[in-house]
Amino acid sequence: MSLNNEFKPKIVAFCCNWCSYAGADLAGSSRLAYPADVKIIRVPCSCRVNPMFILRAFEKGADGVIMCGCHPGDCHYSTGNYYARRRMTLLFSMLDYLGIERARTRVEWVSAAEGVKFSQTMNEFVEDIRKLGKNVRLEDLRCRN
Amino acid sequence: MQRIGVFVCHCGSNIAGTVDVKRVVEAIRTEPGVIHAEDYPYMCSEAGQQLIAKAIEEHKLTGIVVCSCSPRMHEATFRKAAANAGINSFMVEIANIREHCSWIHKDVEEGTEKAVILARAAIAKLNLDTPLQPGESRVVKRALVIGGGIAGIQSALDIADAGYEVDIVEKTPSIGGRMSQLDKTFPTLDCSACILTPKMVEAAAHEKINIYTYSEVEKVSGFVGDFKVDIRKKARYVDSTKCTGCGLCQEKCPSKKAPSEFNRGLNTRSAIYTPFAQAIPNVPVIDTENCLKFKTGKCGICQKICAAGAVDYEQQDEIITREYGAIVVATGFDTIKLDKYDEYAYSQSKDVVTSLELERIMNAAGPTKGHLERLSDGKAPKNIVFIQCVGSRCSDGRGKSYCSKICCMYTAKHAMLIRDKYPDTNVTVFYIDVRTPGKNFDEFYRRAVEDYHVNYVKGQVGKVMPQPDGSLLVQGVDLIDNKQIKMNADMVVLATAIEPDPSVRNIATMLTASIDTNNFLTESHAKLRPVESPTAGVFLSGVCQGPKDIPETVAQAGAAAVKAIGLLAKDKLTTNPCTAQADILLCNGCSTCANVCPYGAISYENIQINDHGIREERRVAVVNNALCQGCGACTVACPSGAMDLQGFSNRQILAEVDAICR
Ligand SMILES: Cc1cc2nc3c(=O)[nH]c(=O)nc-3n(C[C@H](O)[C@H](O)[C@H](O)COP(=O)(O)OP(=O)(O)OC[C@H]3O[C@@H](n4cnc5c(N)ncnc54)[C@H](O)[C@@H]3O)c2cc1C
Ligand code: SF4
Ligand code: SF4
Ligand code: FES
C-alpha cells in the first residue's frame, strides 16, 4: 500500500496471448505509458476467462477488471471471443443486479498492432476507476490481509 | 512442494533503469516455494542461462520464474535452458517486467512495486505447475501459396526448387498480378512483361508446381504442418484439358462490351476472354454476366467454332480438398477508390487517370496501343500534371495514414518515359516530399529532374477543374516560392494510394492470421520475424504485408519460402501440451464442451469409474490432444467444473488473480 493518500486502484487485465497481450507488448516497446495500477494476466484466449475469475478479483479487492481479446472475427481460435463476449454480457447484467458499477468491468478488443489503443484503453479505464473510487461492494473483508 | 528459483534480469538498463532489481530479489525471497533468488544483467545471454542451470542443479530446483522481457521474446529460450538443466520445460514461468513494466513506467518506486507483484503472480502460478510433455504431429510435405502475383510466383518457385510440392491458388483467370499490368519498371527501365513472363512460364512448367487459377480458398482447417484446405475452382466453362489456346472464340464472340479488368476498365473485352495475351494458363473463361448464351439462352457461337470442343456451358464449380504443411499468403494489393477525392475530378473527366491506368495507356498492349493520348479525344497531351500522395499520408480520415512507398518512384519513371518519348510534352509533378530511399533510387529521381527537366513543385493541388475547351485547370500551391499556382493541363495523373486486396480480410479470418487497422497482414515480430504470421505455419509474401516495390517483394517472397521450406523439411512437429482435460470424477457427460470446441477435439466415452467406492459406467468427455489447440473455451462452458486447461488451469489463474490483488 502506498503511503500517500492518493487512491491507487488495483486493476486486473486479462489479455489473450495472440492479440491483446502482444498489443500490450507493443505499447511497452513503443513506450506508450499507462498507470502501473494495471497488472496483466496472460490467458491463451479471451474464451479462457471464466466470469468467476472476474468475480474472484472483485472479492479479493480489485477495483477494476478489464478483459481484452482479438477483434471479433480475428480470434486465433476463430470463435473464442464470440463466446467471451456473450459470457461477459451475461456477467455484466449480473453485476447490475448485484449493484456493482458497470464501469468497473470492461471488454475491449485490441489487436497485436494496436499498441496505441492498448495504452489509451488502459489510461481511460484507470481514469474511470479512479473516479469510481474504491470497490467496497464486493470486497470480502475476510480476503483482506 | 515446489523448489522455486527466481531470476531477475536487468536487461542492461532496460529493466534496471526503472525497476530496482535488487529490491525485487529481496522482496520475493519469502514467497512460498522460493528457495533461491538472484539477479543478473542479461539472463538470456549464454552466461545468464548457465547461471540458471547452475542454480537448478545446486538447489535442486523443480521450477523457475524468470523476471525479464515478454514471454513472446524469450520464453522458448528459458524453457530450453531449463530442459537442458534437467527440469521439465513447462516448469518455467515468465514475469514480464520489461514491456509491461519498466518500459512504460518512469517512477522507480512504482516500477519496482509493480515488478514485485508481477513476480509474485508468476511464482503463485508456478507453485501449481505440473510437468507437461508435448506430443508430436505430422508435417504434410506440400505448401499452399494464396495469390499468384510476383510474390506468390517467386515463393512457389523457391519452395518447389527445394523439392517440395506447391499449389498456387489465384482468383483471377491468370497468374501475374499487378506486375503484369505494368509497362516499364523502376529503378531500371526494364519492360515488366519481359522479366515477369519467363517466371510465369517457369512456374507453370515446374513439375512440383500446380496452379489453380480462377480459384479461391473456401475453407481452412487444421494447424501448422497439417492444414486441410477447400479450394473452389470456379467454372471456366472451358475445359482446360482440351483448349489449345487458339483464341478464335474471343475473336468471334459477339458480346464485346464488358469492361476489361486488366485494362482497368479503359476499354472492353469479349464475354469469353483471357485477361491478356501472355496469360497463364492460356485458357479463356466465360464471364456469365456478359455472355449471351447465359443471359438469353441464344448464341453458343464459341462452342460451335471451337475446333477442340473445349467450350462446356454445363461446367460447374468444383471443390477440391488438399492437405498442406505450410501456407504462404501473397494476396497483394489494389489502388484505393477515389470517390472521396472529388476535388481531382476523376469521375468527371476521362483525362484524369490513376497511375495504374497510365501504365496501361503507355503499354503497347493497352487500350491506346501504347500511344500517350487523352482518352476523351485521342489527342496527344502537351501538358501533364502528376499529383502525388492521393490518399496516402492522409490525416483527415479520407485516405490512408501510411505512405504507399512506390508512388514517388513510379511517377519519376512515368515522367521520364514521357519526356523521353515525347520531348515536347511538359511534365509537372506536385509532391509533398520525394521519398527515394533505395539502391539507385535517388539517382533515378535526379535523372528525371536534371536530365529530363521534369518540373517538380513542392506543394499540393487543391482542385482540378474541367474546362469547356476540354482542358483541365489545376489549382495548387508552391510551398517553396509560397505562391498560388494555376495551370492548364491536358491530362492529370493521380498517384493513388494502394491498399491490401479486399479479400485479405476473409483470408485472414480463415487462417486466423491477424491483420492491422489498414488490413495489412501482421507479422509475428516487426523486426525479427517479418515474414511469419503469428499463426504458426502461415507466412507472408509481398504487398499483403505492407507496401513494397518489386525488388523488395521478390526478396520477401524468397524469405517466406525459406521459412516454409524450414517447416516442410521437418518430419515431425512437437505439439503444444497445454491442452484441455476433463476430470472424470466431475464430468457428467452433458456434451456442453463438445458444442463449443472449434476443433472438434472432444468426444465421449463410456468408462468404468470408481467414485468414492461406487463403481459404475459413466459417459465422460475425452479430449483428443492432437486436435485440442488449448483455447480454453470448453473449460468455461463446462457447468460442472470438470474441464480444465493444463498450463492455464483454473487454480493457476486464480492464484495469479489472488497474488495481484493481495
Ligand atoms: C502504378 C504502379 C506502378 C508500379 N511500378 C513499379 C515499378 O516500376 N517497379 C517496381 O518495383 N514496382 C512497381 N510497382 C509495385 C508492384 O506492382 C508491386 O510491388 C508488386 O506487384 C507486388 O506484388 P504482389 O505479388 O505482392 O501483389 P500483386 O501483384 O497484387 O499480386 C497479388 C495476386 O494475388 C491475387 N489474389 C488476391 N487476393 C486473392 C485471393 N483471395 N485468393 C487468390 N488470389 C488472390 C491477385 O489476383 C494477384 O494476382 C508499381 C505499382 C503500381 C500501382
Ligand atoms: S481447449 Fe479449446 S480446443 Fe481444446 S478441447 Fe477445449 S475447446 Fe477444444
Ligand atoms: S461440459 Fe464438462 S461435464 Fe459436460 S461433458 Fe464436457 S467436461 Fe463433462
Ligand atoms: S485468441 Fe485472442 S480472443 Fe481468442
mmCIF file of N, CA and C in Angstrom, chain A residues 4-10 37 63 104 129-135:
data_model
loop_
_atom_site.group_PDB
_atom_site.id
_atom_site.type_symbol
_atom_site.label_atom_id
_atom_site.label_comp_id
_atom_site.label_asym_id
_atom_site.label_seq_id
_atom_site.Cartn_x
_atom_site.Cartn_y
_atom_site.Cartn_z
ATOM 1 N N ASN A 4 0.964 7.681 0.628
ATOM 2 C CA ASN A 4 0.206 8.908 0.421
ATOM 3 C C ASN A 4 -1.270 8.573 0.224
ATOM 4 N N ASN A 5 -2.059 9.587 0.231
ATOM 5 C CA ASN A 5 -3.493 9.349 0.257
ATOM 6 C C ASN A 5 -4.101 9.163 -1.128
ATOM 7 N N GLU A 6 -3.279 9.356 -2.131
ATOM 8 C CA GLU A 6 -3.806 9.223 -3.487
ATOM 9 C C GLU A 6 -4.320 7.796 -3.681
ATOM 10 N N PHE A 7 -5.504 7.679 -4.235
ATOM 11 C CA PHE A 7 -6.108 6.367 -4.432
ATOM 12 C C PHE A 7 -5.402 5.619 -5.555
ATOM 13 N N LYS A 8 -4.853 4.460 -5.213
ATOM 14 C CA LYS A 8 -4.165 3.634 -6.213
ATOM 15 C C LYS A 8 -5.025 2.405 -6.457
ATOM 16 N N PRO A 9 -5.808 2.418 -7.498
ATOM 17 C CA PRO A 9 -6.708 1.278 -7.710
ATOM 18 C C PRO A 9 -5.939 0.010 -8.065
ATOM 19 N N LYS A 10 -6.539 -1.132 -7.726
ATOM 20 C CA LYS A 10 -5.977 -2.419 -8.156
ATOM 21 C C LYS A 10 -6.735 -2.837 -9.394
ATOM 22 N N ASP A 37 -0.938 0.763 -12.061
ATOM 23 C CA ASP A 37 -2.026 0.063 -11.361
ATOM 24 C C ASP A 37 -2.508 -1.155 -12.141
ATOM 25 N N ASP A 63 -10.298 -3.203 -7.892
ATOM 26 C CA ASP A 63 -11.214 -2.084 -8.095
ATOM 27 C C ASP A 63 -11.737 -2.048 -9.520
ATOM 28 N N ARG A 104 -16.820 -0.734 -13.723
ATOM 29 C CA ARG A 104 -15.664 -1.421 -13.129
ATOM 30 C C ARG A 104 -15.175 -2.598 -13.969
ATOM 31 N N ILE A 129 -11.875 4.217 -13.174
ATOM 32 C CA ILE A 129 -11.894 3.550 -11.867
ATOM 33 C C ILE A 129 -11.524 4.538 -10.763
ATOM 34 N N ARG A 130 -10.590 5.428 -11.064
ATOM 35 C CA ARG A 130 -10.229 6.423 -10.050
ATOM 36 C C ARG A 130 -11.438 7.255 -9.685
ATOM 37 N N LYS A 131 -12.246 7.578 -10.717
ATOM 38 C CA LYS A 131 -13.443 8.380 -10.451
ATOM 39 C C LYS A 131 -14.428 7.602 -9.590
ATOM 40 N N LEU A 132 -14.524 6.306 -9.858
ATOM 41 C CA LEU A 132 -15.486 5.494 -9.105
ATOM 42 C C LEU A 132 -15.035 5.285 -7.663
ATOM 43 N N GLY A 133 -13.733 5.332 -7.450
ATOM 44 C CA GLY A 133 -13.216 5.121 -6.104
ATOM 45 C C GLY A 133 -13.104 3.649 -5.776
ATOM 46 N N LYS A 134 -12.897 3.381 -4.524
ATOM 47 C CA LYS A 134 -12.627 2.016 -4.112
ATOM 48 C C LYS A 134 -13.838 1.112 -4.268
ATOM 49 N N ASN A 135 -13.553 -0.133 -4.604
ATOM 50 C CA ASN A 135 -14.631 -1.107 -4.700
ATOM 51 C C ASN A 135 -14.892 -1.675 -3.317
#
